[in-house]
Coordinates of C-alpha atoms in Angstrom, one line a residue:
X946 CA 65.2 101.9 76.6
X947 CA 68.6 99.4 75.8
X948 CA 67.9 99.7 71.9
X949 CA 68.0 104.2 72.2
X950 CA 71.2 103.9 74.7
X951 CA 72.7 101.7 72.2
X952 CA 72.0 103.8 69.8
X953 CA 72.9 107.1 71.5
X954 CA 76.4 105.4 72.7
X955 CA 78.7 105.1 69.2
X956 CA 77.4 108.7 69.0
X957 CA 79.4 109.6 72.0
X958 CA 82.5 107.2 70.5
X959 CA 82.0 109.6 67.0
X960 CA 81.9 113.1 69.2
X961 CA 84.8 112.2 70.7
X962 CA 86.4 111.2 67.7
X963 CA 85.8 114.8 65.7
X964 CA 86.6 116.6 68.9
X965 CA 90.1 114.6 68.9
X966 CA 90.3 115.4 65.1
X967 CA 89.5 119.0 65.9
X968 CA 92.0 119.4 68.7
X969 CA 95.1 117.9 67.0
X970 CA 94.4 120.5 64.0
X971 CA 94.0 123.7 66.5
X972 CA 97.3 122.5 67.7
X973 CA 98.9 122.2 64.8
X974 CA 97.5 124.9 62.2
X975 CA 97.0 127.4 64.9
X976 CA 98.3 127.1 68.6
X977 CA 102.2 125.8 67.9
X978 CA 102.9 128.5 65.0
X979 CA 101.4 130.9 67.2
X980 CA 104.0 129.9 70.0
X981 CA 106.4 129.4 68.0
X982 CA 106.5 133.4 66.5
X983 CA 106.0 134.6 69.6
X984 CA 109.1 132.3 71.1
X985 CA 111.0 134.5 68.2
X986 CA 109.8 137.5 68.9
X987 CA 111.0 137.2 72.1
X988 CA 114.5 136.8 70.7
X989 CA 116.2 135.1 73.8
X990 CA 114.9 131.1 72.8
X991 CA 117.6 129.7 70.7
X992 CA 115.4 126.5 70.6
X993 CA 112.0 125.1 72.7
X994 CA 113.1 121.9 74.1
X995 CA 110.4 121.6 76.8
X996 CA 110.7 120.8 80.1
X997 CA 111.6 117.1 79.6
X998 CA 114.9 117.9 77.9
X999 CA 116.8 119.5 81.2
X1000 CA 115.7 116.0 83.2
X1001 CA 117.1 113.6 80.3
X1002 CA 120.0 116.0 80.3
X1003 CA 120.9 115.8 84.1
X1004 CA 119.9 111.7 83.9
X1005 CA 122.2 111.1 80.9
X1006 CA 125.2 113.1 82.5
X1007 CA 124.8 111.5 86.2
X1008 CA 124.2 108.0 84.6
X1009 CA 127.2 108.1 82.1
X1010 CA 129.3 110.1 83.1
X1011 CA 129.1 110.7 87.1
X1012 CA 128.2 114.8 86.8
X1013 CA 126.4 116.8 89.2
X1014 CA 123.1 117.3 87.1
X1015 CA 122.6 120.1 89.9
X1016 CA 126.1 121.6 89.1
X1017 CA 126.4 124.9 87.5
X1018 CA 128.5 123.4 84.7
X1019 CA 125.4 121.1 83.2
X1020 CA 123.1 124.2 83.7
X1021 CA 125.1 126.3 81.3
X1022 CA 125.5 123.2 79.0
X1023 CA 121.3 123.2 78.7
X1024 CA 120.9 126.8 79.0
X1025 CA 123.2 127.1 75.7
X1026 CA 121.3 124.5 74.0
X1027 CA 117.7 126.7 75.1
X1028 CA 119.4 130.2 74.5
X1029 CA 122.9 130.0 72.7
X1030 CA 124.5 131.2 75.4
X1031 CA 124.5 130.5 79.2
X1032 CA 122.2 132.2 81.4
X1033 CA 124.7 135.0 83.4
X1034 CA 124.1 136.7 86.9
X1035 CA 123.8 140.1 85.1
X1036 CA 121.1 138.5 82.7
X1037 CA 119.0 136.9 85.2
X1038 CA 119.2 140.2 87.6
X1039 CA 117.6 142.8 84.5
X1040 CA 115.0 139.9 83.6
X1041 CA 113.2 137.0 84.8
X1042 CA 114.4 134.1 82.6
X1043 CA 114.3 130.5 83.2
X1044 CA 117.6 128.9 84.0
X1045 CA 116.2 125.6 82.6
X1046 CA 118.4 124.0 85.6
X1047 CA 117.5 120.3 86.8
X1048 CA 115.3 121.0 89.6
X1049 CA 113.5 117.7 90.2
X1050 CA 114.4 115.3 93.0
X1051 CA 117.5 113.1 91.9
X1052 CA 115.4 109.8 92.0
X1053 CA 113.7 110.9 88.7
X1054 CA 116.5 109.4 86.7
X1055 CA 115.3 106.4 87.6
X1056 CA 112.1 106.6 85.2
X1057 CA 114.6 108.9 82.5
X1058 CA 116.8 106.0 82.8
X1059 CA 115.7 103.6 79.2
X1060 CA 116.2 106.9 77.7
X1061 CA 119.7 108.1 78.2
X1062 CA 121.0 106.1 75.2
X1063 CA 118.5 107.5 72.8
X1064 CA 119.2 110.6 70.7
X1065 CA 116.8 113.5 72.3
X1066 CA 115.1 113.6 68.8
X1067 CA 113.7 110.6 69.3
X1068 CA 112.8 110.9 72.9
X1069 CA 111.3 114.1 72.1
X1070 CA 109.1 112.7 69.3
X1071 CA 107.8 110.2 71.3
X1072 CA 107.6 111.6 74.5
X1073 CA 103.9 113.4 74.0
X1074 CA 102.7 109.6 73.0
X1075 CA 103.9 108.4 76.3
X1076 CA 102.9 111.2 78.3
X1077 CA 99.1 110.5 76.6
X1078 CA 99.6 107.1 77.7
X1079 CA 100.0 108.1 81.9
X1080 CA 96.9 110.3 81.1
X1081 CA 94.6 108.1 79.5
X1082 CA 95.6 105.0 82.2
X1083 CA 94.8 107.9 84.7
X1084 CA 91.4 108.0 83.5
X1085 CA 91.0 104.1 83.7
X1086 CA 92.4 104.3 87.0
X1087 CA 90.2 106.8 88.1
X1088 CA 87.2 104.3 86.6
X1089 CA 88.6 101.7 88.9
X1090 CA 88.8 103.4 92.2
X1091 CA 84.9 104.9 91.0
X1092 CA 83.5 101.0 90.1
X1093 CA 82.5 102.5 87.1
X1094 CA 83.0 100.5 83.9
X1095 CA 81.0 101.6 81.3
X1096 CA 80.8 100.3 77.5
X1097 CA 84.2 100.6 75.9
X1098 CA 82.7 102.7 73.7
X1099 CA 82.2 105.2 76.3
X1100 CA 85.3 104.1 78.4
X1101 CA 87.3 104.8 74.8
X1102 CA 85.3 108.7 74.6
X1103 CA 86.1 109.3 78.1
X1104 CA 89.5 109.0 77.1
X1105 CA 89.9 110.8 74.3
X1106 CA 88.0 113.9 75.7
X1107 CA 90.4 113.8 78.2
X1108 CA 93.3 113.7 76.1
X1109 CA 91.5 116.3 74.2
X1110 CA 91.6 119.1 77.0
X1111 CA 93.6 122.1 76.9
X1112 CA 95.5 121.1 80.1
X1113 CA 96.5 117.5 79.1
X1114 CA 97.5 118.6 75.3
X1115 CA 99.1 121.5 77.4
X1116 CA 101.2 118.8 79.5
X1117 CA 102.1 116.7 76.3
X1118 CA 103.1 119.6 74.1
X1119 CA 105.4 120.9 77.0
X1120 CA 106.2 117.0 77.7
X1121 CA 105.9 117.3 81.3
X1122 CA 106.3 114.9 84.0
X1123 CA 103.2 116.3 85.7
X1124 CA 101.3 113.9 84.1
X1125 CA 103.1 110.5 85.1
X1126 CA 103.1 112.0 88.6
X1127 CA 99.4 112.4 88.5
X1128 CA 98.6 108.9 87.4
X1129 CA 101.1 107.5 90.0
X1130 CA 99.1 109.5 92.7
X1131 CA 95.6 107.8 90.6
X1132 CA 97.2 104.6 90.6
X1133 CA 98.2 104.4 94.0
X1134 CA 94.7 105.7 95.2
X1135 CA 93.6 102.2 93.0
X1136 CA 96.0 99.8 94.8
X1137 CA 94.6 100.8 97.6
X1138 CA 90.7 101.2 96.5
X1139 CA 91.9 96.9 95.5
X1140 CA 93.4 95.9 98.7
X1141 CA 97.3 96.3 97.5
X1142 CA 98.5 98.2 99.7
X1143 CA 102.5 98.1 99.6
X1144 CA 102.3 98.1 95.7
X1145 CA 99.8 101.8 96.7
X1146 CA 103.1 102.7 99.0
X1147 CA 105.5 102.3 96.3
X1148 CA 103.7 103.8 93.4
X1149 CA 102.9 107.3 96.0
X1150 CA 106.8 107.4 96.6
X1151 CA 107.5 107.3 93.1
X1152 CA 104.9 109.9 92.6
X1153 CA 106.7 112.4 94.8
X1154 CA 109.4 113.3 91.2
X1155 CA 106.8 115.7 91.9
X1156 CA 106.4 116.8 95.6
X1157 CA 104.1 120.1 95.3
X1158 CA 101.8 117.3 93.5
X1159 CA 101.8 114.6 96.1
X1160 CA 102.1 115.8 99.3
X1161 CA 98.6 117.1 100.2
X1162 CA 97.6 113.5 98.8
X1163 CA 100.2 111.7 100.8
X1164 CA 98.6 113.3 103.9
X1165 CA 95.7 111.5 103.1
X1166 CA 97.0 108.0 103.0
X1167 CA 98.8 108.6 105.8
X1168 CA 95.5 109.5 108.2
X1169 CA 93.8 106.7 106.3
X1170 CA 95.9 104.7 107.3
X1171 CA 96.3 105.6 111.3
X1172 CA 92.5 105.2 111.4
X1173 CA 92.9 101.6 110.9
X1174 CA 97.0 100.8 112.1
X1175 CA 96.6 97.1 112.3
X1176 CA 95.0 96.4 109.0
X1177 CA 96.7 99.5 107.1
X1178 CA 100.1 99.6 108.2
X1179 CA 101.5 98.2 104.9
X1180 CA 100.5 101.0 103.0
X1181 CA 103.0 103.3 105.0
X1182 CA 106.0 100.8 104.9
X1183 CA 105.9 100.2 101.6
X1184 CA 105.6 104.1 100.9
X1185 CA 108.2 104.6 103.9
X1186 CA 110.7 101.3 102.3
X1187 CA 110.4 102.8 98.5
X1188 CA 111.1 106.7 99.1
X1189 CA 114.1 105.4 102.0
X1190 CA 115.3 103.3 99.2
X1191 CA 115.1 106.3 96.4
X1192 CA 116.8 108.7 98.5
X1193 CA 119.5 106.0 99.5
X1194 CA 120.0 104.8 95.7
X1195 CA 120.4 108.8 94.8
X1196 CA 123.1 109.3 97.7
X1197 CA 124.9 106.4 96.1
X1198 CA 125.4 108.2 93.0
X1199 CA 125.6 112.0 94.2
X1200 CA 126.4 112.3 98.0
X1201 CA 124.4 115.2 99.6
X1202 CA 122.1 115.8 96.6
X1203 CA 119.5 116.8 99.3
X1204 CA 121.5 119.6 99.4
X1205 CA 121.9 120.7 95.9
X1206 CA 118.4 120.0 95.6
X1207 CA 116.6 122.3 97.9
X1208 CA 119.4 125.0 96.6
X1209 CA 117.8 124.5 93.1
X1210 CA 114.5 124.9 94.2
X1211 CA 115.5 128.4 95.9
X1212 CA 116.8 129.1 92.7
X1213 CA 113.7 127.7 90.9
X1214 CA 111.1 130.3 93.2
X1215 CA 113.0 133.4 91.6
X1216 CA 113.0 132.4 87.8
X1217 CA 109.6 130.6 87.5
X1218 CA 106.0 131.5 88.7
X1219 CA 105.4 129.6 91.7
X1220 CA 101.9 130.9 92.8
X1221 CA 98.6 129.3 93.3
X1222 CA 95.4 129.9 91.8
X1223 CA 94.0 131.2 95.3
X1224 CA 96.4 133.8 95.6
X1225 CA 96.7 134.5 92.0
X1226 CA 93.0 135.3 92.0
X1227 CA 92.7 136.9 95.5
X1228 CA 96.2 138.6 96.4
X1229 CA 99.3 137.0 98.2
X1230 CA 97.6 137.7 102.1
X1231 CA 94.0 136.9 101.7
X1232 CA 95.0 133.9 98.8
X1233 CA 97.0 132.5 101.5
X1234 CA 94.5 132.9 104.1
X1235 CA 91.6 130.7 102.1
X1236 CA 94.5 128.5 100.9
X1237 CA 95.0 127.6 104.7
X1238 CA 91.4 127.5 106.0
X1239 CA 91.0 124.9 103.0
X1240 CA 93.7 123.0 104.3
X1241 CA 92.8 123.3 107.7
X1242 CA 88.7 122.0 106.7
X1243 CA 90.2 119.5 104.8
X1244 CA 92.3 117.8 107.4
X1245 CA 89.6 117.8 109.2
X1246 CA 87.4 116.0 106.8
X1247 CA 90.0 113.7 106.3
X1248 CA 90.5 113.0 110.1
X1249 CA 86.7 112.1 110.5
X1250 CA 86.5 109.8 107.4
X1251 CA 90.0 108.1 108.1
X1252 CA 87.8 104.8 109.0
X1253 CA 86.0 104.6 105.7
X1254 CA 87.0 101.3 103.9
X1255 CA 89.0 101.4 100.9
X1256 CA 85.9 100.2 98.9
X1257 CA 83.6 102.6 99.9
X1258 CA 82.7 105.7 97.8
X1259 CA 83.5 108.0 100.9
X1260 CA 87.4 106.4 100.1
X1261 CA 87.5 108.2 96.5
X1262 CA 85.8 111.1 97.5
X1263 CA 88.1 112.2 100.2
X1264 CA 91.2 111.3 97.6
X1265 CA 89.5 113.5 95.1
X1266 CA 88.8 116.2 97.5
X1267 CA 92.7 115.9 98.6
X1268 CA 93.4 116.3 95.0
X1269 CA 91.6 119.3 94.0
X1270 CA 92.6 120.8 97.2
X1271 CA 95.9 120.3 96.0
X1272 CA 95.4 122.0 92.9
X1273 CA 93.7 125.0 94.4
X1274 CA 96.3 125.6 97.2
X1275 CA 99.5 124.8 96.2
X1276 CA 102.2 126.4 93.6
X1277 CA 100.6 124.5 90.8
X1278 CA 98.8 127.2 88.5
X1279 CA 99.8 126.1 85.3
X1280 CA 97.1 124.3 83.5
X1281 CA 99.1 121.0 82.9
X1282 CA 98.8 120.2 87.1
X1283 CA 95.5 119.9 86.2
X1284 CA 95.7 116.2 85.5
X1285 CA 95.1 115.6 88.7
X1286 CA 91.8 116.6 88.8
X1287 CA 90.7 113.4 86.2
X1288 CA 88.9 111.7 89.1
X1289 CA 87.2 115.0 90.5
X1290 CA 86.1 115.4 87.3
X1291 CA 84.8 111.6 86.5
X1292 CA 83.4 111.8 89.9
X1293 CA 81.1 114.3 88.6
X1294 CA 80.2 112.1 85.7
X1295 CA 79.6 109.2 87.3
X1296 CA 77.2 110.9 89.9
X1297 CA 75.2 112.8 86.8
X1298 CA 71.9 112.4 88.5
X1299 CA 72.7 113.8 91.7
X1300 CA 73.5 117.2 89.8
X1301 CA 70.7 119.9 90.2
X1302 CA 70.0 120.7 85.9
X1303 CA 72.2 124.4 86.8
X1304 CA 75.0 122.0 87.5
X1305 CA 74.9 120.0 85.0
X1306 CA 74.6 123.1 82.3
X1307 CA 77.9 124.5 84.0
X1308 CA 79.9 121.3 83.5
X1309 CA 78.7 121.2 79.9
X1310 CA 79.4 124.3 79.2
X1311 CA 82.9 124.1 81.2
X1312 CA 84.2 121.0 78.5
X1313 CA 82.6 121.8 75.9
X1314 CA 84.1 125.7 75.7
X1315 CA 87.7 124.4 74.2
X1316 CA 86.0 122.5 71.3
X1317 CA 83.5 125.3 70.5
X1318 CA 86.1 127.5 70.2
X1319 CA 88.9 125.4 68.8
X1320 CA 86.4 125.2 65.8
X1321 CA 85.6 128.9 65.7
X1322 CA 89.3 129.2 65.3
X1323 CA 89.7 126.6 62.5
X1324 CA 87.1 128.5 60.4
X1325 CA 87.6 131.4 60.9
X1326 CA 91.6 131.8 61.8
X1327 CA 93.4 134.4 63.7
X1328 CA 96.2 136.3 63.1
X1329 CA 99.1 134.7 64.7
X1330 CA 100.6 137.8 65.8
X1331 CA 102.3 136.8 69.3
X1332 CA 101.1 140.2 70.6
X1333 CA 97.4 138.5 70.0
X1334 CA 95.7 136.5 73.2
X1335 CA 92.9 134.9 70.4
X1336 CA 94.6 131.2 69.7
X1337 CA 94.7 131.0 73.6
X1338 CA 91.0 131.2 73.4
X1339 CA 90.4 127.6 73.9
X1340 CA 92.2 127.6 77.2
X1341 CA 90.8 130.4 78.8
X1342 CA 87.7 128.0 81.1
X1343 CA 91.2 126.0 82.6
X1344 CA 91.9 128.2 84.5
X1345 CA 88.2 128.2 86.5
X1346 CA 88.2 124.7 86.6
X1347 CA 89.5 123.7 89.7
X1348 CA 87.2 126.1 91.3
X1349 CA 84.0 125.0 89.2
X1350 CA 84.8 121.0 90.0
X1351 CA 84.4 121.4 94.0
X1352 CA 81.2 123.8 93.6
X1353 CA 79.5 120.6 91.6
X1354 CA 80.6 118.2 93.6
X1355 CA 78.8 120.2 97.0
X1356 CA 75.8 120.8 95.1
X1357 CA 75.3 117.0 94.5
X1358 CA 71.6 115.9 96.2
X1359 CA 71.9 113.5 98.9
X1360 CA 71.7 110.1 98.0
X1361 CA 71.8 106.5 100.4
X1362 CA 73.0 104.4 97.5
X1363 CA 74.3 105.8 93.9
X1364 CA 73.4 104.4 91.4
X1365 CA 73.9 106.6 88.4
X1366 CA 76.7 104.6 86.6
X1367 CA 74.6 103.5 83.7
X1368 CA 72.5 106.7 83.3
X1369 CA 75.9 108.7 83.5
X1370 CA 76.8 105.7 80.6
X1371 CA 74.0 106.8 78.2

């Protein structure tokens, strides 16, 4: 049995290699000249900056030179840079158009900070490495809070298929923070799976550059740790101490940006889609109606496991349930949110066995789709007409995924004690 898993395992190293190899030339031959002509069809873009350029905009003007990042005067400056022109009232009332402003909580110039003396050339070239970084130290950190360390052959494949996916490349291409926020959240969850529980507290108040990300998961911690006060109170001051202190050092250098924040994110509702999955899929009412029963169930579960020890497998469960939850119920339907369903997703893997064979097809099926199709692509290539949906192909299972992940994870058998790590390893 050891000499066929050893053979089988470089195989999975090798897959993951070609699908890598495969991805990066569906990105580049097919999926960025496709955006790119239908950006100039469009007419409006001036030039794609992504969404990282408006943060290390507002951190580099606030830093240096004491502007309101929030202010109307560093929105046009970005807006010309996206557009050629600034975005007027008259403009934005005939059309939806994103006003590219700075709407992020002020304390996320704090991580834009080593950058504001770089040229954005650079910062933009190397951002998408970075960005792969947070992901692939969110899947090791999802390995961690699982006690599931398999060969580093497999650890290394695990990685790369995850870089792989439509929703990571998704979040590197568009270089967005989603991404550190979700391994924050994953690293927190670890801190706490380890016993470090005001290093947990400051890494979740960091996370929240991101609040429709964290806040369902901060919820979590919080009745975690009120079902055990006396051994768990460190968690919350040190999550209390380090968002107190981010707020305080951003009032320091723009009194009242509270203010100018939450007017931004008014703003931000009418110019960007802002809708769930649930009620994309079922209609505002009803969409919203599931979205709170979930969150109503889920409190609850979370209430009655609030005594489980941070060691136990119950512990990562409830944070990945608190995570897809998140996904499915809150204003985060663009594929790069996704990231934070790495641990639902290794969950599955590392509990392989308890899958009934129909579940285990479906989750095959579900990963391999982009790859299988990213190929079809390659050889046989589409026209890159932006009226054309086909070089979107590969991407078109994200969108089912954060429904798929929960059904798999309740049709899991029953088991006392798993013990599937090295079965899921071969």
């Amino acid at each position: 049995m050891t000499s066929v898993r050893q053979k089988r395992i470089p195989l999975w190293f090798l897959l993951s290699l070609c699908v890598s190899a495969t991805t990066w030339l569906y990105v580049h031959q097919i999926l960025s000249p496709w955006a790119d002509a239908k950006d100039l069809q469009k007419g409006g873009l001036k030039a794609q900056m992504w969404d990282l350029y408006p943060r290390w905009v507002g951190a580099r003007e606030l830093l240096l030179n004491g502007r309101n990042p929030y202010g109307p005067e560093v929105s046009r400056e970005i807006q010309v840079v996206f557009y050629g022109h600034a975005v007027t009232p008259e403009e934005a009332a005939q059309h939806v158009v994103d006003e590219q402003r700075f709407a992020y909580p002020l304390y996320v110039v704090f991580l834009m900070a080593p950058t504001i003396y770089t040229d954005f050339v650079k910062v933009r070239f190397w951002a998408p490495c970075v960005l792969g970084v947070f992901a692939g130290l969110t899947v090791a950190f999802s390995l961690g809070l699982l006690d599931w360390w398999p060969r580093w052959t497999i650890t290394s494949a695990l990685i790369l298929f995850t870089l792989s996916s439509p929703q990571i490349i998704q979040g590197m291409r568009h270089q967005q923070l989603a991404l550190v926020a979700a391994c924050l959240i994953t690293a927190g969850a670890w801190c706490v799976h380890k016993g470090y529980l005001v290093t947990a507290g400051v890494l979740l108040a960091f996370s929240t550059i991101k609040p429709q990300m964290a806040v369902l998961p901060l919820v979590w911690f919080i009745v975690w740790a009120a079902g055990e006060w006396h051994a768990r109170w460190r968690l919350v001051a040190g999550f209390g101490v380090a968002i107190a202190a981010l707020i305080g050092a951003g009032e320091l250098l723009l009194p009242g940006w509270l203010s100018y924040f939450f007017e931004g994110m008014a703003a931000y509702r009418k110019y960007f889609p802002t809708t769930s999955l649930l009620r994309l899929l079922l209609g505002d009412k009803l969409g919203v109606v599931v979205s709170v029963f979930i969150v109503i169930w889920l409190l609850r579960f979370g209430w009655r496991n609030r005594k489980v020890l941070e060691s136990s497998r119950q512990f990562a469960l409830a944070v990945a349930a608190f995570l897809m939850a998140t996904v499915l119920t809150f204003p985060l339907f663009t594929p790069f949110n996704q990231a934070l369903l790495i641990l639902p997703a290794l969950l599955v893997l590392s509990e392989w066995t308890a899958l009934p064979r129909l579940s285990r097809l479906t989750f095959v099926a579900t990963v391999s789709w982009p790859w299988i199709t990213s190929v079809a692509l390659l050889l046989w290539r589409p026209s890159l007409n932006p009226a054309s949906q086909i070089p979107l192909l590969p991407a078109f299972m994200a969108s089912f995924v954060p429904l798929i992940l929960p059904l798999l994870l309740f049709t899991r058998r029953h088991m006392a004690d798993v013990q599937v790590h090295s079965s899921a390893a071969s």
